[in-house]
CSV table of C-alpha atoms in Angstrom, one decimal:
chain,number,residue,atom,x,y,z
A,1,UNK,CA,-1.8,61.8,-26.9
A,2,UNK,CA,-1.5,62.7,-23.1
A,3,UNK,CA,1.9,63.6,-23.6
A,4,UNK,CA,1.1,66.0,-26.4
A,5,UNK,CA,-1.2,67.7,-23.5
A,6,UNK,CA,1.3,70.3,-22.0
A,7,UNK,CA,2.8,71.4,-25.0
A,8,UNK,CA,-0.6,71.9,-26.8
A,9,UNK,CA,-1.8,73.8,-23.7
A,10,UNK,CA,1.4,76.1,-23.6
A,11,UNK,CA,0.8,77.0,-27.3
A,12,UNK,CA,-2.6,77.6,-27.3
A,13,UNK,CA,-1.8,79.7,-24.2
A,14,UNK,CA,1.3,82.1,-26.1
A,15,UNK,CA,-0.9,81.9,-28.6
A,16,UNK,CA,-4.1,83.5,-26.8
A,17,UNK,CA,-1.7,86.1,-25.1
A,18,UNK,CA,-0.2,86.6,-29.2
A,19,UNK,CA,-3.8,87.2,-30.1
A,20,UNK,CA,-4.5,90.0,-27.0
A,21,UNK,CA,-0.8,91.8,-28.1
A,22,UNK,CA,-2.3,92.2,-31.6
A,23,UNK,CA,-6.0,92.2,-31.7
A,24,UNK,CA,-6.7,94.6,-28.7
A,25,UNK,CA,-5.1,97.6,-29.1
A,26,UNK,CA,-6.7,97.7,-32.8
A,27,UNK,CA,-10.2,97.8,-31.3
A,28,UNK,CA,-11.5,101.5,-31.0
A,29,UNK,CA,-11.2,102.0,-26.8
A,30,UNK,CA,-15.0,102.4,-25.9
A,31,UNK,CA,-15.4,99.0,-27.9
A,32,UNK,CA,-11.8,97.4,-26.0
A,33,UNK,CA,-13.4,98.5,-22.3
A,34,UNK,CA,-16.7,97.0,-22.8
A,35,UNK,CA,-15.1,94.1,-23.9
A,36,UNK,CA,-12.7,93.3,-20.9
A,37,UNK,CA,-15.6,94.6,-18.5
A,38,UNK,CA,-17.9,91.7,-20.0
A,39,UNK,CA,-14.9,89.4,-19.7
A,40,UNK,CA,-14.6,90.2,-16.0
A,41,UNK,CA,-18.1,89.7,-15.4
A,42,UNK,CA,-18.1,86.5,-16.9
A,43,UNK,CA,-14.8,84.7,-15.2
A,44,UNK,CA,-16.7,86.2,-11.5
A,45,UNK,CA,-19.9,84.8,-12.4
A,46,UNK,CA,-18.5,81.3,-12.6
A,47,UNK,CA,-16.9,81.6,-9.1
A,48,UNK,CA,-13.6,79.6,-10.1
A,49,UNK,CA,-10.7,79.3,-8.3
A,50,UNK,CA,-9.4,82.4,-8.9
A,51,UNK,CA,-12.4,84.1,-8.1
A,52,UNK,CA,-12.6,82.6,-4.7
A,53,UNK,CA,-9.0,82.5,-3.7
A,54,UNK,CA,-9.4,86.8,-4.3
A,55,UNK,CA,-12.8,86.5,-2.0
A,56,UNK,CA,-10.8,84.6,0.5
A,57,UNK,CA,-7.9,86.9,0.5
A,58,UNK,CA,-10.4,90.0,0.3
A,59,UNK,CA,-12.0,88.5,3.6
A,60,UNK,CA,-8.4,89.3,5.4
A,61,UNK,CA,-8.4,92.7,4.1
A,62,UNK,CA,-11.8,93.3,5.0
A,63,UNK,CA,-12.7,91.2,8.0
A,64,UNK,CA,-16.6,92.9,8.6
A,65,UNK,CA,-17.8,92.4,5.4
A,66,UNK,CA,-20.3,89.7,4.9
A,67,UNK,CA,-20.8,87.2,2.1
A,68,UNK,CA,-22.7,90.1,0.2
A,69,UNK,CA,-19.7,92.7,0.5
A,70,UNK,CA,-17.0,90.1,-0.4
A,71,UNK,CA,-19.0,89.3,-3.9
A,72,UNK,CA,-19.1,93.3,-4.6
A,73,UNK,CA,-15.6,93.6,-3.7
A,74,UNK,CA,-14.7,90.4,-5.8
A,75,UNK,CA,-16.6,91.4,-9.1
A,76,UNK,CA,-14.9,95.3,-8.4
A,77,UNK,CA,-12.1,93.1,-8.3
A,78,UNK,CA,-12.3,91.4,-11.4
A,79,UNK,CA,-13.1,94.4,-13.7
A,80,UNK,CA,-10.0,95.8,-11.9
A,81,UNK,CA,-7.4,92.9,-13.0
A,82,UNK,CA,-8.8,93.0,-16.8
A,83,UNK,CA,-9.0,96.6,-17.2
A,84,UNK,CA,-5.0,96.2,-16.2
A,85,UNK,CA,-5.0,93.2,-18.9
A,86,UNK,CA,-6.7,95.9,-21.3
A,87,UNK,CA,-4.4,98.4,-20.7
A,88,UNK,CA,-1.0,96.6,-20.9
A,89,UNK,CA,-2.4,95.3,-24.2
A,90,UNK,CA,-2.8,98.6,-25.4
A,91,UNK,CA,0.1,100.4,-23.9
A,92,UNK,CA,3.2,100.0,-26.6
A,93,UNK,CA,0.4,102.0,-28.8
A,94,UNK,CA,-0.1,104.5,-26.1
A,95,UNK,CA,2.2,108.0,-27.0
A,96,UNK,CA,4.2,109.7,-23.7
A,97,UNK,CA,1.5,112.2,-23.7
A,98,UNK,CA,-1.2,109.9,-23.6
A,99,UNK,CA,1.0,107.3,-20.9
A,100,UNK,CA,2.0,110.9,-18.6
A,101,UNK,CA,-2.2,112.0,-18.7
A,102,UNK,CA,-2.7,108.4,-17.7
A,103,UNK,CA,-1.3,108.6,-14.1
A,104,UNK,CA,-0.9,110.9,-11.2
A,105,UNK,CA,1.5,110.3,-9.0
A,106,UNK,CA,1.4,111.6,-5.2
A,107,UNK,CA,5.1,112.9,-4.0
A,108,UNK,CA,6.9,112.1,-7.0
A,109,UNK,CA,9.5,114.4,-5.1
A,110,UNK,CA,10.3,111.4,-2.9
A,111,UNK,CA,11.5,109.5,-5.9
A,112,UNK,CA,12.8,112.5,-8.3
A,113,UNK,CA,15.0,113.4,-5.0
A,114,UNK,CA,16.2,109.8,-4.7
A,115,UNK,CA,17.8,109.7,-8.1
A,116,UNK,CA,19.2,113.0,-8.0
A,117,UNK,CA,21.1,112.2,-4.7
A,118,UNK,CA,22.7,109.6,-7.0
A,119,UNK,CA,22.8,106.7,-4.9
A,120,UNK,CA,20.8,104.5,-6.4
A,121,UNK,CA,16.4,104.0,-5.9
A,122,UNK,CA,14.2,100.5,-5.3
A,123,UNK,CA,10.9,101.3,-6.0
A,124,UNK,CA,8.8,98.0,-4.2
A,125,UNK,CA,5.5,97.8,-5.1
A,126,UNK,CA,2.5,95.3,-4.5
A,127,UNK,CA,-0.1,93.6,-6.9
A,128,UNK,CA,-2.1,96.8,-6.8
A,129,UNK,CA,-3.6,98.6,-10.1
A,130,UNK,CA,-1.1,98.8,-13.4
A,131,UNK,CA,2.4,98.1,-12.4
A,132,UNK,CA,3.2,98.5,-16.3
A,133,UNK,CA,1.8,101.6,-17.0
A,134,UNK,CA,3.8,103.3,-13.2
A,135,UNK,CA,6.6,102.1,-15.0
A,136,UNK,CA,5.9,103.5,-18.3
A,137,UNK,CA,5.9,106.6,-16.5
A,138,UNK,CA,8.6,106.7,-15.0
A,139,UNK,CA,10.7,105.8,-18.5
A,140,UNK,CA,8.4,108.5,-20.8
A,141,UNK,CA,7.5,110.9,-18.1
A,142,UNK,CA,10.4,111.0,-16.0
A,143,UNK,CA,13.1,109.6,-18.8
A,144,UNK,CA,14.4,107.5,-16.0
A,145,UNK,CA,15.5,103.8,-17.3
A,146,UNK,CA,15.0,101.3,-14.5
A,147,UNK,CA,15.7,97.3,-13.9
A,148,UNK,CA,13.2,94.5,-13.1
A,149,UNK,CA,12.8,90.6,-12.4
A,150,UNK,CA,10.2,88.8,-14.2
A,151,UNK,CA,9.4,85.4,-13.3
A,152,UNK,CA,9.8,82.6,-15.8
A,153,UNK,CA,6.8,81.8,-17.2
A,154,UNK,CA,5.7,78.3,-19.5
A,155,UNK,CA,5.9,78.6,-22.3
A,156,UNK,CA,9.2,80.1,-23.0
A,157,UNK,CA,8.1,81.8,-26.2
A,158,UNK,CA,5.6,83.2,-23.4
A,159,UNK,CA,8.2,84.5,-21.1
A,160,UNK,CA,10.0,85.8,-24.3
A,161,UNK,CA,6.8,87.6,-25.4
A,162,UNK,CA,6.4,89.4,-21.7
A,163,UNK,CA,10.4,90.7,-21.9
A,164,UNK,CA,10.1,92.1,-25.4
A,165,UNK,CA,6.8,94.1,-24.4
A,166,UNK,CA,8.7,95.4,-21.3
A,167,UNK,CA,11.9,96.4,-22.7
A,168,UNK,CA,9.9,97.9,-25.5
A,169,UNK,CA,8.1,99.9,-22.8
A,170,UNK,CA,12.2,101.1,-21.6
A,171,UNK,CA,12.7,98.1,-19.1
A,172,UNK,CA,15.7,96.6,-18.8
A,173,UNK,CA,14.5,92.9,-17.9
A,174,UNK,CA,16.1,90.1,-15.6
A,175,UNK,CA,15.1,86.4,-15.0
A,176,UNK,CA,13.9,85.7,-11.6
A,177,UNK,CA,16.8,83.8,-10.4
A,178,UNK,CA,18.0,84.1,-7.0
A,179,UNK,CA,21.3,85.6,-6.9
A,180,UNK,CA,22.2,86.1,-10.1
A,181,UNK,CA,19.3,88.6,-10.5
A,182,UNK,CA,20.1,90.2,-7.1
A,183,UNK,CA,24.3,90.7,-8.2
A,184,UNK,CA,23.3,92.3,-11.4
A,185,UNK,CA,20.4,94.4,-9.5
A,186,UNK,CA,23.3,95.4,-6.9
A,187,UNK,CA,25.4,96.7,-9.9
A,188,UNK,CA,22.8,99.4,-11.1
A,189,UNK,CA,21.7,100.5,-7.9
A,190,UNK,CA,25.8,101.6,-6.5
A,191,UNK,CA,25.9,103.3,-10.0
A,192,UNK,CA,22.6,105.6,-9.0
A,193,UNK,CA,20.3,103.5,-11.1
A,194,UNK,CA,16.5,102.5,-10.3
A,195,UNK,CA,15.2,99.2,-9.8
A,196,UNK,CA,11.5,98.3,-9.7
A,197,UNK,CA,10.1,95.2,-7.6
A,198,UNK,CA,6.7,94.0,-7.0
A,199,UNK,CA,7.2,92.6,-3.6
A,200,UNK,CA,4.1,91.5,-1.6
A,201,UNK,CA,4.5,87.9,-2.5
A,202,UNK,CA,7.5,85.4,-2.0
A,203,UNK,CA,8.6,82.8,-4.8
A,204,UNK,CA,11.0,81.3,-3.0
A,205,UNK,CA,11.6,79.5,0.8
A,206,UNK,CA,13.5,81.7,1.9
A,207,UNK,CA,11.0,85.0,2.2
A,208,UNK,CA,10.9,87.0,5.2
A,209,UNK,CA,7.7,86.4,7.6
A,210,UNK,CA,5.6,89.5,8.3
A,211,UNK,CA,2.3,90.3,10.2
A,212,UNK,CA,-0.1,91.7,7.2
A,213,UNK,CA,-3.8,92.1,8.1
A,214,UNK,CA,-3.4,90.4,11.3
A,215,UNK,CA,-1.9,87.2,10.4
A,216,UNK,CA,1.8,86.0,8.9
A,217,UNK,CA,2.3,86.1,5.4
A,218,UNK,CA,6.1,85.7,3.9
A,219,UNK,CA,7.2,88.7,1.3
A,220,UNK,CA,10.4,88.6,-0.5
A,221,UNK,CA,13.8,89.8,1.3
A,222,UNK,CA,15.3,91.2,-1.8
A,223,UNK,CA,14.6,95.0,-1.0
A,224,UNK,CA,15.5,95.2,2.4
A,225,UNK,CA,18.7,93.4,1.3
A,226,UNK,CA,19.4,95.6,-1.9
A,227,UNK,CA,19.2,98.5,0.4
A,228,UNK,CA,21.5,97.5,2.8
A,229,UNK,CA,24.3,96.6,0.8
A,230,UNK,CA,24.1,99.1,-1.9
A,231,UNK,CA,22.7,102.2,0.4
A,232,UNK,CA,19.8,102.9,-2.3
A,233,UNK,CA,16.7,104.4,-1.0
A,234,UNK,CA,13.6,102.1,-0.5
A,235,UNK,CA,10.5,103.5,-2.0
A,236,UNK,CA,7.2,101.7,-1.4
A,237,UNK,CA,4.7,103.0,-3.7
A,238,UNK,CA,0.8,102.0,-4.5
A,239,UNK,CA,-1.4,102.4,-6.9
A,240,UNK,CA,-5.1,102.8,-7.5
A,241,UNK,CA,-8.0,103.2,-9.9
A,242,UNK,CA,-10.7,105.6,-9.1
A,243,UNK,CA,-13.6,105.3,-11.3
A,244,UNK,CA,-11.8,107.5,-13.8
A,245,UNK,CA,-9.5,106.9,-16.6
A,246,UNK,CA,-6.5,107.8,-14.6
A,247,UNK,CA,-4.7,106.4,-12.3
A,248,UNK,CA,-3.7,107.2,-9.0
A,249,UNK,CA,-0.1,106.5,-7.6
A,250,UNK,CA,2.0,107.4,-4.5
A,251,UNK,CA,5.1,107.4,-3.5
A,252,UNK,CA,5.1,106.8,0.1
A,253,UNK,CA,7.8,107.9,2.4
A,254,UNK,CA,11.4,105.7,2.6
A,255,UNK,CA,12.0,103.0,4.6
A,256,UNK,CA,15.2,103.2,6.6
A,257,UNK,CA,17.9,100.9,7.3
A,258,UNK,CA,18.2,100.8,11.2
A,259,UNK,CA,21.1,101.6,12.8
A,260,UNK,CA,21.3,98.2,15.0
A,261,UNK,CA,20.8,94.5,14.5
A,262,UNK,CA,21.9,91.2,12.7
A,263,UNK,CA,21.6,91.8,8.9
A,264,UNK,CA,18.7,89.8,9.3
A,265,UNK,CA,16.8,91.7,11.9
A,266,UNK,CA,17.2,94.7,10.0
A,267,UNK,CA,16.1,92.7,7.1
A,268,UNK,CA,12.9,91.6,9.0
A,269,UNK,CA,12.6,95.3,9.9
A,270,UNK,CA,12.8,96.4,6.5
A,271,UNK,CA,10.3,94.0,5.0
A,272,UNK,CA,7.6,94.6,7.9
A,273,UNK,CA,7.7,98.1,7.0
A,274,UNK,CA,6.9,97.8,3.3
A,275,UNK,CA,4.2,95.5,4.2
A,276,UNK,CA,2.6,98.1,6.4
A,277,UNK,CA,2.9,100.8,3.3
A,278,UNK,CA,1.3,97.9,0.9
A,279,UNK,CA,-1.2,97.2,3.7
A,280,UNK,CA,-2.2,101.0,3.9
A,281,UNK,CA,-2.7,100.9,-0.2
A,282,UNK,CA,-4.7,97.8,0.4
A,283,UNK,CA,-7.1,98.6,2.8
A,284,UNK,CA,-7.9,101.6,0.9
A,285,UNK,CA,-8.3,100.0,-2.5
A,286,UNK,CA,-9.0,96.5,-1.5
A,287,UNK,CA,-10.7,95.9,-5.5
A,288,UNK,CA,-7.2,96.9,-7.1
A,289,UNK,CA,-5.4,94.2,-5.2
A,290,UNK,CA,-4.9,91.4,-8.1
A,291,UNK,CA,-3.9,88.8,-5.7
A,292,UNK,CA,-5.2,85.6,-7.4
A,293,UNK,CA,-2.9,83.1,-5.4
A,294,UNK,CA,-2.9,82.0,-1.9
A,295,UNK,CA,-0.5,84.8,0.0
A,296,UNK,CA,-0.9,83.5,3.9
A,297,UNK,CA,1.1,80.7,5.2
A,298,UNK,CA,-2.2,79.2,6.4
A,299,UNK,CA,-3.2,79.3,3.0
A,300,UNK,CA,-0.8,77.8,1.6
A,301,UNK,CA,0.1,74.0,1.0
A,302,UNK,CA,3.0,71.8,2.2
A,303,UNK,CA,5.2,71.0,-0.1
A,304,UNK,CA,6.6,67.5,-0.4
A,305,UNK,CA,9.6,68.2,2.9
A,306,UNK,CA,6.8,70.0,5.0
A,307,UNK,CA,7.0,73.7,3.3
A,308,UNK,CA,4.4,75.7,2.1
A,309,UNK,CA,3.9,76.7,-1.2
A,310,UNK,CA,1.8,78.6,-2.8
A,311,UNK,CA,0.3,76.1,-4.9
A,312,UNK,CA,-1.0,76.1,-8.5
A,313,UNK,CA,-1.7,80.1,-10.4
A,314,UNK,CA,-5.2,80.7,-10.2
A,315,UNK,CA,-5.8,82.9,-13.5
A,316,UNK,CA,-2.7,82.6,-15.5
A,317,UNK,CA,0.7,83.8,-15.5
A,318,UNK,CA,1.2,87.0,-13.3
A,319,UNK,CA,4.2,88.5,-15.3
A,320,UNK,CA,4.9,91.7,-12.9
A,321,UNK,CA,8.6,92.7,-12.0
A,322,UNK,CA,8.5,90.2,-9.2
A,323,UNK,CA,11.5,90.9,-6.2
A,324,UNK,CA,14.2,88.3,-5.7
């Protein structure tokens, strides 16, 4: 029967995520809110990994805070990541009016003026509030198709579940595979399309080291590289909740491509500057930072030739439009 334990686990997981997709967004909203907020409460009161892996991270972002302040921060924390569960839920019910008086984004004109110049826009994002719903948006607001990476997830019929809701939401969808995903992402941005990465966490070896909150953590070099070769704009943008039921965005100003070094210099360049943008969004919303998984390389555990990794998820599968 131990055989039998993976696949029972990877149904019963599609199948809970099945459940969410139909169940939730038939419950009346006051009901669906106080449901995910008890659900937060809940997972933080039994301080499991995930809980402590945010605390730990939190502690970086916020060095002064004591033991006290970390726990606040972590249960804000918590409610945070499952009102963004709640949300994405309910958001293929959600009409353009509803999904436009949902958000506000700050500069917009950054990103409008991008895609009007015609030369293609990466918007790079971290783990911060409701990357679906920015990108919702952007499709029924702005009318502005766009491309994205998702990371395989197990089960397949899991993975399968997370691309359908996306394109449904006017995603175009690729799998996270090295350069296949980056080729294809390439093509859209030299024909003055937009692309959409969550990029404050590497998958891969082969990320690009940068100083965030005072110590080395590795972040993807997808970005910087896309904007080299294609010449799109790079956009870093946050996001934020604020107590209210909408939420806040901005568009921060682009990074450039400098006019010296080795491509991968100007790569390192590049990726340092996004993670001082994420870093700015961070500090200021340290609660909407759903960073569940160890980030840091001295977090992080060797793999089997001497590596780090990042180690086992620490609350399930993190399906955002993760950057090659």
């Amino acid at each position: 029967m131990s055989g039998d334990g993976p696949g029972v686990r990877d149904r019963l997981t599609d199948g809970l995520y099945g459940l969410g997709w139909s169940a939730v967004k038939t419950l009346p909203e006051p009901a669906a809110r106080a449901l995910f907020r008890s659900l937060a409460d809940q997972v933080w009161k039994r301080r499991g990994t995930a809980v402590l892996r945010l605390e730990s991270n939190l502690a970086r972002v916020v060095p002064d805070a004591d033991a006290a302040r970390l726990a606040e921060l972590s249960k804000a924390g918590m409610r945070s990541y499952m009102r963004y569960w709640m949300e994405s839920f309910r958001l293929p019910t959600w009409d353009p009016r509803r999904i436009r008086e949902s958000i506000d984004v700050q500069d917009a004109h950054r990103l409008t003026g991008g895609l009007d110049a015609g030369k293609g826009v990466i918007l790079a994002l971290p783990h911060l509030g409701n990357w679906d719903l920015a990108g919702a948006w952007v499709t029924t607001g702005l009318k502005v198709p766009f491309t994205t990476v998702a990371e395989r997830l197990k089960p397949e019929s899991l993975y399968d579940r997370f691309v359908a809701y996306r394109q449904g939401l006017g995603m175009e969808v690729l799998p996270h595979n090295g350069g296949t995903a980056l080729g294809t992402l390439a093509r859209r941005l030299r024909s003055g399309g937009l692309v959409c990465l969550v990029a404050d966490r590497d998958l891969s070896a082969s990320g690009v080291e940068v100083d965030f909150f005072g110590d080395t953590a590795r972040m993807p070099a997808g970005p910087a590289l896309l904007a080299q070769q294609t010449g799109a704009l790079l956009l870093p943008v946050t996001l934020w909740y604020d107590g209210t039921p909408v939420m806040g965005a901005r568009v921060h100003p682009p990074v450039p491509v400098p006019e010296t070094g080795t491509r991968a210099e100007k790569t390192s360049s590049m990726t340092q500057a996004l993670a001082d943008a994420f870093a700015t969004g961070i500090a200021e919303h340290p609660e909407d930072w759903h960073m569940l998984q160890r980030l840091w390389l001295a977090d992080l555990e060797p793999r089997p030739g001497g590596a780090p990794h990042a180690g086992p998820r620490g609350a399930g599968p993190e399906p955002r439009g993760e950057a090659p």
